[in-house]
Amino acid sequence: MKTVHNFNAGPCVLPQQAINSSIEELKDFAGTGMSVIEVSHRSKEWQGVMDETEALWKDLLQIPDGYKVLFMGGGASTQFMMVPFNLLEKKAAYLETGVWAKKASKEADFFGEVVKVASSADKNYTYIPQGYEIPKDADYFHITTNNTIYGTEIHTDMASPVTLVADMSSDIMSRPVDVSKYGLIYGGAQKNVGPAGVTFVIVREDILGKVSRKIPTMIDYRTHIKESSMFNTPPVFSILVMNKTLKWIKETGGLQAIYKQNIAKAALLYSEIDRNAMFVGTAEKASRSVMNICFVMADGYQEKESAFMEFAKERAMVGIKGHRSVGGFRASVYNACPKESVQALVDCMREFETLNT
Ligand SMILES: *Cc1c(COP(=O)(O)O)cnc(C)c1O
């Protein structure tokens, strides 16, 4: 198998250890003589995986009592609708920090009044707005903690006067989180915690059951709480790989250790972007994401963009093309992206500068 440096934005690089042990279970699951995709989801062996996966979430994130961890289908995009369906009675507040945040608030429009407390659209979402007011009569306040496309991130767990809801699709498990600050956290697994197909939801139970509308069974979080994420057949293989990915995080030393590695990787690449005359970062420094690092060619070097892309490709860099709405380059350096890959990209940028300046 050829070796590449995988900077894909999602789906993306996963721990090799998690992939290898999932392959074994794909052949023979827990000694059952069947593949994990052939066994009943009601079997005790599968129940063991569900229980262990939930326990890993609670352990790694230090989730307090009163919260439930759910595994569902539909991706983060289905949560854009499920959140207001279950929580929005009259009014909800949204912070518009990018395309995903905007898509989330668009779904809330179907259910009630939506207050946009602030937006960074004026500068193509290159910063996290500060100094806005959250309406105290809102049913909840929705944020997107990491803006995958623009490379900005809310680095701290903010205090909110109303229930705080967060889309953490692209920075979950990248740092310790004070879950007690949030009423609900959700995301697609396919960035830091596994393959596409499973969606995680961490919800404080006491925020549910407060809206007057009727909620269809599959859309009601209480269904999934009551049935421990097995009201219907769960996405078994995706959950299995998530289980293995979380085990790898735990063996790596948990979220403090992972965070330290992530900070070091991001610092390595950002310092090269700031040093190298040919490149410039797009996000404001205070808002820079630890997960998705966006940069473009500096003034005077714009015509070198495709040449650098080609140069990097020849050196086994994969997935560094920026999102079409930003242009340039984006290196996603999720948990499982090794520091060696980041170093290889830095070396590649240095070499390109030497050859072209
Ligand atoms: C990738 C992503 C999504 C979309 O997730 P799906 O599971 O594909 O619906 C939503 N929000 C953020 C922040 C993302 O990075």
mmCIF file of C-alpha atoms and ligand atoms in Angstrom:
data_model
loop_
_atom_site.group_PDB
_atom_site.id
_atom_site.type_symbol
_atom_site.label_atom_id
_atom_site.label_comp_id
_atom_site.label_asym_id
_atom_site.label_seq_id
_atom_site.Cartn_x
_atom_site.Cartn_y
_atom_site.Cartn_z
ATOM 1 C CA MET A 1 0.000 0.000 0.000
ATOM 2 C CA LYS A 2 1.399 3.432 -0.871
ATOM 3 C CA THR A 3 2.017 5.923 1.899
ATOM 4 C CA VAL A 4 0.267 9.284 1.709
ATOM 5 C CA HIS A 5 -0.163 12.304 3.946
ATOM 6 C CA ASN A 6 -3.935 12.510 4.350
ATOM 7 C CA PHE A 7 -5.275 16.021 5.000
ATOM 8 C CA ASN A 8 -8.856 15.315 3.903
ATOM 9 C CA ALA A 9 -11.564 17.385 5.610
ATOM 10 C CA GLY A 10 -13.992 14.528 6.221
ATOM 11 C CA PRO A 11 -14.212 11.633 5.765
ATOM 12 C CA CYS A 12 -10.595 11.777 6.759
ATOM 13 C CA VAL A 13 -7.643 10.020 8.325
ATOM 14 C CA LEU A 14 -8.487 7.561 11.128
ATOM 15 C CA PRO A 15 -6.122 5.705 13.468
ATOM 16 C CA GLN A 16 -4.545 2.753 11.622
ATOM 17 C CA GLN A 17 -4.976 0.700 14.784
ATOM 18 C CA ALA A 18 -8.756 1.291 14.686
ATOM 19 C CA ILE A 19 -8.940 0.323 11.015
ATOM 20 C CA ASN A 20 -6.876 -2.847 11.530
ATOM 21 C CA SER A 21 -8.854 -4.123 14.471
ATOM 22 C CA SER A 22 -12.138 -3.310 12.694
ATOM 23 C CA ILE A 23 -10.952 -5.466 9.783
ATOM 24 C CA GLU A 24 -10.484 -8.363 12.211
ATOM 25 C CA GLU A 25 -14.032 -7.938 13.570
ATOM 26 C CA LEU A 26 -15.315 -7.694 10.025
ATOM 27 C CA LYS A 27 -13.963 -11.229 9.575
ATOM 28 C CA ASP A 28 -14.773 -12.707 12.991
ATOM 29 C CA PHE A 29 -16.690 -10.586 15.471
ATOM 30 C CA ALA A 30 -15.869 -11.220 19.137
ATOM 31 C CA GLY A 31 -15.193 -14.894 18.422
ATOM 32 C CA THR A 32 -18.756 -15.491 17.175
ATOM 33 C CA GLY A 33 -17.610 -17.030 13.890
ATOM 34 C CA MET A 34 -19.593 -14.312 12.103
ATOM 35 C CA SER A 35 -18.767 -10.904 10.738
ATOM 36 C CA VAL A 36 -19.873 -7.905 12.809
ATOM 37 C CA ILE A 37 -22.188 -7.076 9.898
ATOM 38 C CA GLU A 38 -23.785 -10.532 10.105
ATOM 39 C CA VAL A 39 -24.701 -10.722 13.788
ATOM 40 C CA SER A 40 -27.961 -9.638 15.375
ATOM 41 C CA HIS A 41 -27.883 -6.178 16.890
ATOM 42 C CA ARG A 42 -29.830 -7.781 19.756
ATOM 43 C CA SER A 43 -27.015 -10.249 20.497
ATOM 44 C CA LYS A 44 -25.130 -9.928 23.773
ATOM 45 C CA GLU A 45 -21.871 -9.464 21.877
ATOM 46 C CA TRP A 46 -23.254 -6.425 20.060
ATOM 47 C CA GLN A 47 -24.834 -5.065 23.230
ATOM 48 C CA GLY A 48 -21.342 -5.226 24.709
ATOM 49 C CA VAL A 49 -20.017 -2.930 21.967
ATOM 50 C CA MET A 50 -22.873 -0.441 22.494
ATOM 51 C CA ASP A 51 -22.310 -0.348 26.259
ATOM 52 C CA GLU A 52 -18.562 -0.026 25.934
ATOM 53 C CA THR A 53 -18.812 2.732 23.319
ATOM 54 C CA GLU A 54 -21.163 4.757 25.509
ATOM 55 C CA ALA A 55 -18.842 4.220 28.493
ATOM 56 C CA LEU A 56 -15.857 5.439 26.439
ATOM 57 C CA TRP A 57 -17.701 8.648 25.548
ATOM 58 C CA LYS A 58 -18.598 9.266 29.180
ATOM 59 C CA ASP A 59 -15.091 8.517 30.346
ATOM 60 C CA LEU A 60 -13.161 10.528 27.731
ATOM 61 C CA LEU A 61 -15.375 13.628 27.964
ATOM 62 C CA GLN A 62 -16.084 13.258 31.703
ATOM 63 C CA ILE A 63 -19.788 13.562 30.924
ATOM 64 C CA PRO A 64 -21.719 14.412 34.110
ATOM 65 C CA ASP A 65 -24.819 12.621 35.396
ATOM 66 C CA GLY A 66 -28.065 13.696 33.793
ATOM 67 C CA TYR A 67 -26.705 13.393 30.241
ATOM 68 C CA LYS A 68 -27.323 10.653 27.695
ATOM 69 C CA VAL A 69 -25.079 9.713 24.773
ATOM 70 C CA LEU A 70 -26.978 8.651 21.647
ATOM 71 C CA PHE A 71 -25.848 7.094 18.380
ATOM 72 C CA MET A 72 -28.072 7.669 15.370
ATOM 73 C CA GLY A 73 -28.103 7.903 11.597
ATOM 74 C CA GLY A 74 -28.737 10.927 9.403
ATOM 75 C CA GLY A 75 -25.537 12.878 9.960
ATOM 76 C CA ALA A 76 -25.141 16.279 11.579
ATOM 77 C CA SER A 77 -27.436 17.655 8.869
ATOM 78 C CA THR A 78 -30.392 15.719 10.330
ATOM 79 C CA GLN A 79 -29.599 17.230 13.734
ATOM 80 C CA PHE A 80 -30.049 20.696 12.178
ATOM 81 C CA MET A 81 -33.762 19.740 12.021
ATOM 82 C CA MET A 82 -34.019 17.505 15.112
ATOM 83 C CA VAL A 83 -32.697 20.189 17.457
ATOM 84 C CA PRO A 84 -35.448 22.747 16.727
ATOM 85 C CA PHE A 85 -38.090 20.001 16.408
ATOM 86 C CA ASN A 86 -37.360 18.958 20.006
ATOM 87 C CA LEU A 87 -36.321 22.255 21.597
ATOM 88 C CA LEU A 88 -37.761 25.259 19.777
ATOM 89 C CA GLU A 89 -41.078 26.455 21.200
ATOM 90 C CA LYS A 90 -40.995 30.148 20.232
ATOM 91 C CA LYS A 91 -37.562 31.524 19.620
ATOM 92 C CA ALA A 92 -33.997 30.301 19.097
ATOM 93 C CA ALA A 93 -30.708 32.173 18.807
ATOM 94 C CA TYR A 94 -27.977 31.230 16.311
ATOM 95 C CA LEU A 95 -24.398 32.391 15.834
ATOM 96 C CA GLU A 96 -23.586 32.498 12.123
ATOM 97 C CA THR A 97 -19.967 31.506 11.704
ATOM 98 C CA GLY A 98 -20.117 29.698 8.379
ATOM 99 C CA VAL A 99 -22.043 27.575 5.944
ATOM 100 C CA TRP A 100 -22.826 24.787 8.454
ATOM 101 C CA ALA A 101 -24.085 27.288 11.029
ATOM 102 C CA LYS A 102 -26.253 28.880 8.355
ATOM 103 C CA LYS A 103 -27.666 25.530 7.287
ATOM 104 C CA ALA A 104 -28.504 24.765 10.917
ATOM 105 C CA SER A 105 -30.400 28.037 11.420
ATOM 106 C CA LYS A 106 -32.269 27.570 8.134
ATOM 107 C CA GLU A 107 -33.862 24.416 9.551
ATOM 108 C CA ALA A 108 -34.855 26.238 12.748
ATOM 109 C CA ASP A 109 -36.794 28.710 10.550
ATOM 110 C CA PHE A 110 -39.341 25.949 9.960
ATOM 111 C CA PHE A 111 -40.214 25.835 13.673
ATOM 112 C CA GLY A 112 -40.197 29.359 15.075
ATOM 113 C CA GLU A 113 -38.476 32.701 15.302
ATOM 114 C CA VAL A 114 -34.739 32.639 14.708
ATOM 115 C CA VAL A 115 -32.523 35.441 16.015
ATOM 116 C CA LYS A 116 -29.119 35.715 14.361
ATOM 117 C CA VAL A 117 -27.087 37.145 17.267
ATOM 118 C CA ALA A 118 -24.015 37.855 15.131
ATOM 119 C CA SER A 119 -22.439 36.874 11.838
ATOM 120 C CA SER A 120 -18.954 36.933 10.381
ATOM 121 C CA ALA A 121 -20.276 36.793 6.795
ATOM 122 C CA ASP A 122 -18.906 40.333 6.236
ATOM 123 C CA LYS A 123 -15.371 38.900 6.110
ATOM 124 C CA ASN A 124 -16.198 35.537 4.569
ATOM 125 C CA TYR A 125 -16.377 33.881 8.017
ATOM 126 C CA THR A 126 -12.696 34.374 8.767
ATOM 127 C CA TYR A 127 -13.296 35.231 12.440
ATOM 128 C CA ILE A 128 -15.497 34.321 15.406
ATOM 129 C CA PRO A 129 -17.739 37.287 16.351
ATOM 130 C CA GLN A 130 -17.401 38.633 19.900
ATOM 131 C CA GLY A 131 -19.474 40.920 22.095
ATOM 132 C CA TYR A 132 -22.970 39.901 20.966
ATOM 133 C CA GLU A 133 -25.971 39.512 23.182
ATOM 134 C CA ILE A 134 -27.871 36.253 23.614
ATOM 135 C CA PRO A 135 -31.618 36.900 24.091
ATOM 136 C CA LYS A 136 -32.619 35.647 27.536
ATOM 137 C CA ASP A 137 -36.014 34.519 26.288
ATOM 138 C CA ALA A 138 -34.601 32.209 23.593
ATOM 139 C CA ASP A 139 -35.272 28.492 24.003
ATOM 140 C CA TYR A 140 -31.630 27.786 23.163
ATOM 141 C CA PHE A 141 -28.495 29.285 21.651
ATOM 142 C CA HIS A 142 -26.826 27.346 18.817
ATOM 143 C CA ILE A 143 -23.131 27.525 17.964
ATOM 144 C CA THR A 144 -20.799 25.685 15.589
ATOM 145 C CA THR A 145 -17.603 25.220 17.605
ATOM 146 C CA ASN A 146 -15.335 24.502 14.644
ATOM 147 C CA ASN A 147 -15.962 25.912 11.198
ATOM 148 C CA THR A 148 -14.497 23.215 9.024
ATOM 149 C CA ILE A 149 -14.601 25.186 5.777
ATOM 150 C CA TYR A 150 -13.110 28.486 7.032
ATOM 151 C CA GLY A 151 -10.697 27.183 9.653
ATOM 152 C CA THR A 152 -12.067 29.103 12.632
ATOM 153 C CA GLU A 153 -12.871 27.712 16.053
ATOM 154 C CA ILE A 154 -14.489 28.664 19.347
ATOM 155 C CA HIS A 155 -11.770 27.432 21.712
ATOM 156 C CA THR A 156 -13.533 27.704 25.049
ATOM 157 C CA ASP A 157 -16.796 26.468 26.537
ATOM 158 C CA MET A 158 -18.794 29.664 26.861
ATOM 159 C CA ALA A 159 -21.340 30.549 29.506
ATOM 160 C CA SER A 160 -24.798 31.032 28.018
ATOM 161 C CA PRO A 161 -27.890 32.364 29.808
ATOM 162 C CA VAL A 162 -30.018 29.881 27.843
ATOM 163 C CA THR A 163 -29.508 26.214 26.880
ATOM 164 C CA LEU A 164 -26.337 26.006 24.792
ATOM 165 C CA VAL A 165 -26.472 23.705 21.746
ATOM 166 C CA ALA A 166 -23.296 22.957 19.795
ATOM 167 C CA ASP A 167 -22.468 21.348 16.479
ATOM 168 C CA MET A 168 -19.071 19.829 17.314
ATOM 169 C CA SER A 169 -18.786 17.709 14.173
ATOM 170 C CA SER A 170 -15.226 18.704 13.416
ATOM 171 C CA ASP A 171 -13.625 19.286 16.818
ATOM 172 C CA ILE A 172 -15.260 16.758 19.126
ATOM 173 C CA MET A 173 -12.647 14.765 21.064
ATOM 174 C CA SER A 174 -9.893 17.138 19.957
ATOM 175 C CA ARG A 175 -9.730 18.786 23.393
ATOM 176 C CA PRO A 176 -11.308 18.373 26.842
ATOM 177 C CA VAL A 177 -14.806 19.907 26.919
ATOM 178 C CA ASP A 178 -16.803 21.078 29.927
ATOM 179 C CA VAL A 179 -19.975 19.236 28.923
ATOM 180 C CA SER A 180 -21.901 20.781 31.828
ATOM 181 C CA LYS A 181 -21.922 24.102 29.914
ATOM 182 C CA TYR A 182 -24.026 22.535 27.148
ATOM 183 C CA GLY A 183 -27.581 21.265 26.915
ATOM 184 C CA LEU A 184 -26.891 19.349 23.720
ATOM 185 C CA ILE A 185 -23.817 18.536 21.637
ATOM 186 C CA TYR A 186 -24.033 16.750 18.307
ATOM 187 C CA GLY A 187 -22.019 15.894 15.231
ATOM 188 C CA GLY A 188 -21.324 13.490 12.417
ATOM 189 C CA ALA A 189 -18.625 10.988 13.412
ATOM 190 C CA GLN A 190 -16.661 11.248 10.191
ATOM 191 C CA LYS A 191 -14.077 13.822 11.266
ATOM 192 C CA ASN A 192 -12.549 12.813 14.593
ATOM 193 C CA VAL A 193 -14.435 9.814 15.897
ATOM 194 C CA GLY A 194 -15.073 7.342 13.105
ATOM 195 C CA PRO A 195 -16.529 6.753 9.675
ATOM 196 C CA ALA A 196 -19.623 8.383 8.179
ATOM 197 C CA GLY A 197 -22.916 6.716 9.049
ATOM 198 C CA VAL A 198 -23.134 7.340 12.782
ATOM 199 C CA THR A 199 -24.083 10.620 14.422
ATOM 200 C CA PHE A 200 -23.434 11.317 18.105
ATOM 201 C CA VAL A 201 -25.734 13.315 20.373
ATOM 202 C CA ILE A 202 -24.947 14.180 23.995
ATOM 203 C CA VAL A 203 -28.088 15.554 25.599
ATOM 204 C CA ARG A 204 -29.048 16.681 29.075
ATOM 205 C CA GLU A 205 -32.326 14.903 29.659
ATOM 206 C CA ASP A 206 -34.068 17.741 31.494
ATOM 207 C CA ILE A 207 -34.137 19.996 28.414
ATOM 208 C CA LEU A 208 -36.481 17.581 26.601
ATOM 209 C CA GLY A 209 -40.263 17.349 26.686
ATOM 210 C CA LYS A 210 -40.817 21.109 26.850
ATOM 211 C CA VAL A 211 -42.223 21.865 23.389
ATOM 212 C CA SER A 212 -45.959 21.659 22.708
ATOM 213 C CA ARG A 213 -45.768 20.189 19.187
ATOM 214 C CA LYS A 214 -46.099 16.495 18.458
ATOM 215 C CA ILE A 215 -42.782 14.907 17.541
ATOM 216 C CA PRO A 216 -42.624 11.868 15.206
ATOM 217 C CA THR A 217 -41.163 8.821 16.957
ATOM 218 C CA MET A 218 -37.805 8.652 15.156
ATOM 219 C CA ILE A 219 -37.274 12.420 15.541
ATOM 220 C CA ASP A 220 -37.955 12.458 19.288
ATOM 221 C CA TYR A 221 -34.702 12.194 21.297
ATOM 222 C CA ARG A 222 -36.684 10.528 24.097
ATOM 223 C CA THR A 223 -37.300 7.503 21.852
ATOM 224 C CA HIS A 224 -33.575 6.974 21.457
ATOM 225 C CA ILE A 225 -32.910 7.551 25.146
ATOM 226 C CA LYS A 226 -35.584 5.061 26.133
ATOM 227 C CA GLU A 227 -34.305 2.411 23.719
ATOM 228 C CA SER A 228 -30.585 3.123 24.319
ATOM 229 C CA SER A 229 -29.999 4.012 20.645
ATOM 230 C CA MET A 230 -31.545 0.697 19.529
ATOM 231 C CA PHE A 231 -35.103 1.738 18.683
ATOM 232 C CA ASN A 232 -34.167 0.673 15.181
ATOM 233 C CA THR A 233 -31.095 -1.077 13.791
ATOM 234 C CA PRO A 234 -28.105 1.132 14.560
ATOM 235 C CA PRO A 235 -25.287 1.665 12.007
ATOM 236 C CA VAL A 236 -23.322 -1.241 13.468
ATOM 237 C CA PHE A 237 -20.122 -1.069 11.464
ATOM 238 C CA SER A 238 -19.734 2.687 11.908
ATOM 239 C CA ILE A 239 -20.275 2.314 15.652
ATOM 240 C CA LEU A 240 -17.707 -0.474 15.792
ATOM 241 C CA VAL A 241 -15.043 1.688 14.113
ATOM 242 C CA MET A 242 -16.009 4.557 16.448
ATOM 243 C CA ASN A 243 -15.498 2.221 19.401
ATOM 244 C CA LYS A 244 -11.991 1.351 18.162
ATOM 245 C CA THR A 245 -11.207 5.011 17.482
ATOM 246 C CA LEU A 246 -12.196 6.012 21.014
ATOM 247 C CA LYS A 247 -10.067 3.201 22.431
ATOM 248 C CA TRP A 248 -7.114 4.596 20.509
ATOM 249 C CA ILE A 249 -7.774 8.062 21.992
ATOM 250 C CA LYS A 250 -7.854 6.526 25.446
ATOM 251 C CA GLU A 251 -4.621 4.600 24.873
ATOM 252 C CA THR A 252 -2.994 7.773 23.546
ATOM 253 C CA GLY A 253 -3.603 9.301 26.962
ATOM 254 C CA GLY A 254 -7.095 10.757 26.679
ATOM 255 C CA LEU A 255 -8.131 14.239 25.644
ATOM 256 C CA GLN A 256 -5.448 16.181 27.540
ATOM 257 C CA ALA A 257 -2.750 14.255 25.674
ATOM 258 C CA ILE A 258 -4.593 14.441 22.344
ATOM 259 C CA TYR A 259 -5.084 18.190 22.796
ATOM 260 C CA LYS A 260 -1.392 18.703 23.476
ATOM 261 C CA GLN A 261 -0.533 16.849 20.262
ATOM 262 C CA ASN A 262 -3.127 18.810 18.294
ATOM 263 C CA ILE A 263 -1.831 22.149 19.571
ATOM 264 C CA ALA A 264 1.726 21.162 18.623
ATOM 265 C CA LYS A 265 0.699 20.062 15.108
ATOM 266 C CA ALA A 266 -1.310 23.246 14.493
ATOM 267 C CA ALA A 267 1.516 25.451 15.822
ATOM 268 C CA LEU A 268 3.990 23.735 13.513
ATOM 269 C CA LEU A 269 1.924 24.465 10.403
ATOM 270 C CA TYR A 270 0.721 27.939 11.381
ATOM 271 C CA SER A 271 4.253 29.074 12.171
ATOM 272 C CA GLU A 272 5.388 27.955 8.729
ATOM 273 C CA ILE A 273 2.459 29.773 7.093
ATOM 274 C CA ASP A 274 3.429 32.935 9.015
ATOM 275 C CA ARG A 275 7.140 32.568 8.237
ATOM 276 C CA ASN A 276 6.943 31.559 4.587
ATOM 277 C CA ALA A 277 6.852 34.551 2.206
ATOM 278 C CA MET A 278 4.752 32.658 -0.334
ATOM 279 C CA PHE A 279 1.774 31.814 1.890
ATOM 280 C CA VAL A 280 -0.695 33.617 4.115
ATOM 281 C CA GLY A 281 -3.323 32.300 6.538
ATOM 282 C CA THR A 282 -6.952 33.245 5.892
ATOM 283 C CA ALA A 283 -8.445 33.082 9.414
ATOM 284 C CA GLU A 284 -7.845 35.842 11.978
ATOM 285 C CA LYS A 285 -5.152 34.662 14.368
ATOM 286 C CA ALA A 286 -7.312 34.650 17.511
ATOM 287 C CA SER A 287 -9.937 32.528 15.762
ATOM 288 C CA ARG A 288 -7.609 29.987 14.122
ATOM 289 C CA SER A 289 -8.815 26.406 14.191
ATOM 290 C CA VAL A 290 -6.649 23.665 15.644
ATOM 291 C CA MET A 291 -8.276 21.183 13.246
ATOM 292 C CA ASN A 292 -8.605 22.838 9.820
ATOM 293 C CA ILE A 293 -5.790 25.103 8.708
ATOM 294 C CA CYS A 294 -6.606 27.377 5.765
ATOM 295 C CA PHE A 295 -4.083 29.350 3.750
ATOM 296 C CA VAL A 296 -3.657 30.932 0.329
ATOM 297 C CA MET A 297 -0.775 32.163 -1.805
ATOM 298 C CA ALA A 298 0.557 35.536 -0.602
ATOM 299 C CA ASP A 299 0.280 38.659 -2.755
ATOM 300 C CA GLY A 300 2.590 38.409 -5.724
ATOM 301 C CA TYR A 301 2.561 34.609 -5.721
ATOM 302 C CA GLN A 302 -1.074 33.916 -6.643
ATOM 303 C CA GLU A 303 -0.162 32.519 -10.043
ATOM 304 C CA LYS A 304 1.864 29.799 -8.264
ATOM 305 C CA GLU A 305 -1.189 28.182 -6.695
ATOM 306 C CA SER A 306 -1.627 25.306 -9.112
ATOM 307 C CA ALA A 307 2.151 24.791 -9.260
ATOM 308 C CA PHE A 308 2.251 24.340 -5.481
ATOM 309 C CA MET A 309 -0.723 21.982 -5.625
ATOM 310 C CA GLU A 310 1.157 19.857 -8.166
ATOM 311 C CA PHE A 311 4.392 20.073 -6.149
ATOM 312 C CA ALA A 312 2.612 18.900 -2.985
ATOM 313 C CA LYS A 313 0.820 16.125 -4.831
ATOM 314 C CA GLU A 314 4.142 14.756 -6.075
ATOM 315 C CA ARG A 315 5.215 14.584 -2.415
ATOM 316 C CA ALA A 316 2.161 12.476 -1.463
ATOM 317 C CA MET A 317 0.043 15.271 0.064
ATOM 318 C CA VAL A 318 -3.664 14.440 -0.269
ATOM 319 C CA GLY A 319 -6.721 16.608 0.336
ATOM 320 C CA ILE A 320 -5.092 20.029 0.709
ATOM 321 C CA LYS A 321 -7.311 21.853 -1.771
ATOM 322 C CA GLY A 322 -9.311 24.550 0.018
ATOM 323 C CA HIS A 323 -13.101 24.526 -0.047
ATOM 324 C CA ARG A 324 -14.388 26.231 -3.207
ATOM 325 C CA SER A 325 -15.853 29.109 -1.136
ATOM 326 C CA VAL A 326 -12.428 30.001 0.309
ATOM 327 C CA GLY A 327 -9.986 28.814 -2.367
ATOM 328 C CA GLY A 328 -6.317 28.141 -1.747
ATOM 329 C CA PHE A 329 -5.433 25.338 0.614
ATOM 330 C CA ARG A 330 -6.839 23.626 3.664
ATOM 331 C CA ALA A 331 -4.948 21.057 5.698
ATOM 332 C CA SER A 332 -7.186 19.172 8.101
ATOM 333 C CA VAL A 333 -5.032 17.884 10.918
ATOM 334 C CA TYR A 334 -7.498 15.820 12.907
ATOM 335 C CA ASN A 335 -6.517 13.644 15.885
ATOM 336 C CA ALA A 336 -5.273 10.760 13.768
ATOM 337 C CA CYS A 337 -3.151 12.931 11.441
ATOM 338 C CA PRO A 338 0.436 12.173 12.495
ATOM 339 C CA LYS A 339 2.869 14.977 13.256
ATOM 340 C CA GLU A 340 5.139 13.484 10.564
ATOM 341 C CA SER A 341 2.517 14.367 7.950
ATOM 342 C CA VAL A 342 2.351 17.959 9.169
ATOM 343 C CA GLN A 343 6.147 18.112 9.119
ATOM 344 C CA ALA A 344 6.152 16.738 5.562
ATOM 345 C CA LEU A 345 3.782 19.502 4.466
ATOM 346 C CA VAL A 346 5.936 22.129 6.182
ATOM 347 C CA ASP A 347 9.050 20.748 4.449
ATOM 348 C CA CYS A 348 7.223 20.845 1.151
ATOM 349 C CA MET A 349 6.284 24.525 1.651
ATOM 350 C CA ARG A 350 9.872 25.387 2.554
ATOM 351 C CA GLU A 351 11.277 23.588 -0.449
ATOM 352 C CA PHE A 352 8.778 25.334 -2.720
ATOM 353 C CA GLU A 353 9.787 28.712 -1.293
ATOM 354 C CA THR A 354 13.480 27.991 -1.861
ATOM 355 C CA LEU A 355 12.818 27.082 -5.477
ATOM 356 C CA ASN A 356 10.591 30.080 -6.206
ATOM 357 C CA THR A 357 11.974 33.092 -4.347
HETATM 358 C C1 LIG B 1 -19.066 17.979 8.160
HETATM 359 C C2 LIG B 1 -19.891 18.897 8.973
HETATM 360 C C3 LIG B 1 -21.296 18.846 8.975
HETATM 361 C C4 LIG B 1 -22.077 17.913 8.076
HETATM 362 O O1 LIG B 1 -22.119 16.649 8.596
HETATM 363 P P1 LIG B 1 -22.990 15.494 7.902
HETATM 364 O O2 LIG B 1 -22.806 14.379 8.863
HETATM 365 O O3 LIG B 1 -22.399 15.250 6.555
HETATM 366 O O4 LIG B 1 -24.404 15.963 7.816
HETATM 367 C C5 LIG B 1 -21.976 19.699 9.805
HETATM 368 N N1 LIG B 1 -21.333 20.576 10.607
HETATM 369 C C6 LIG B 1 -19.984 20.666 10.619
HETATM 370 C C7 LIG B 1 -19.315 21.649 11.509
HETATM 371 C C8 LIG B 1 -19.232 19.832 9.802
HETATM 372 O O5 LIG B 1 -17.890 19.911 9.812
#
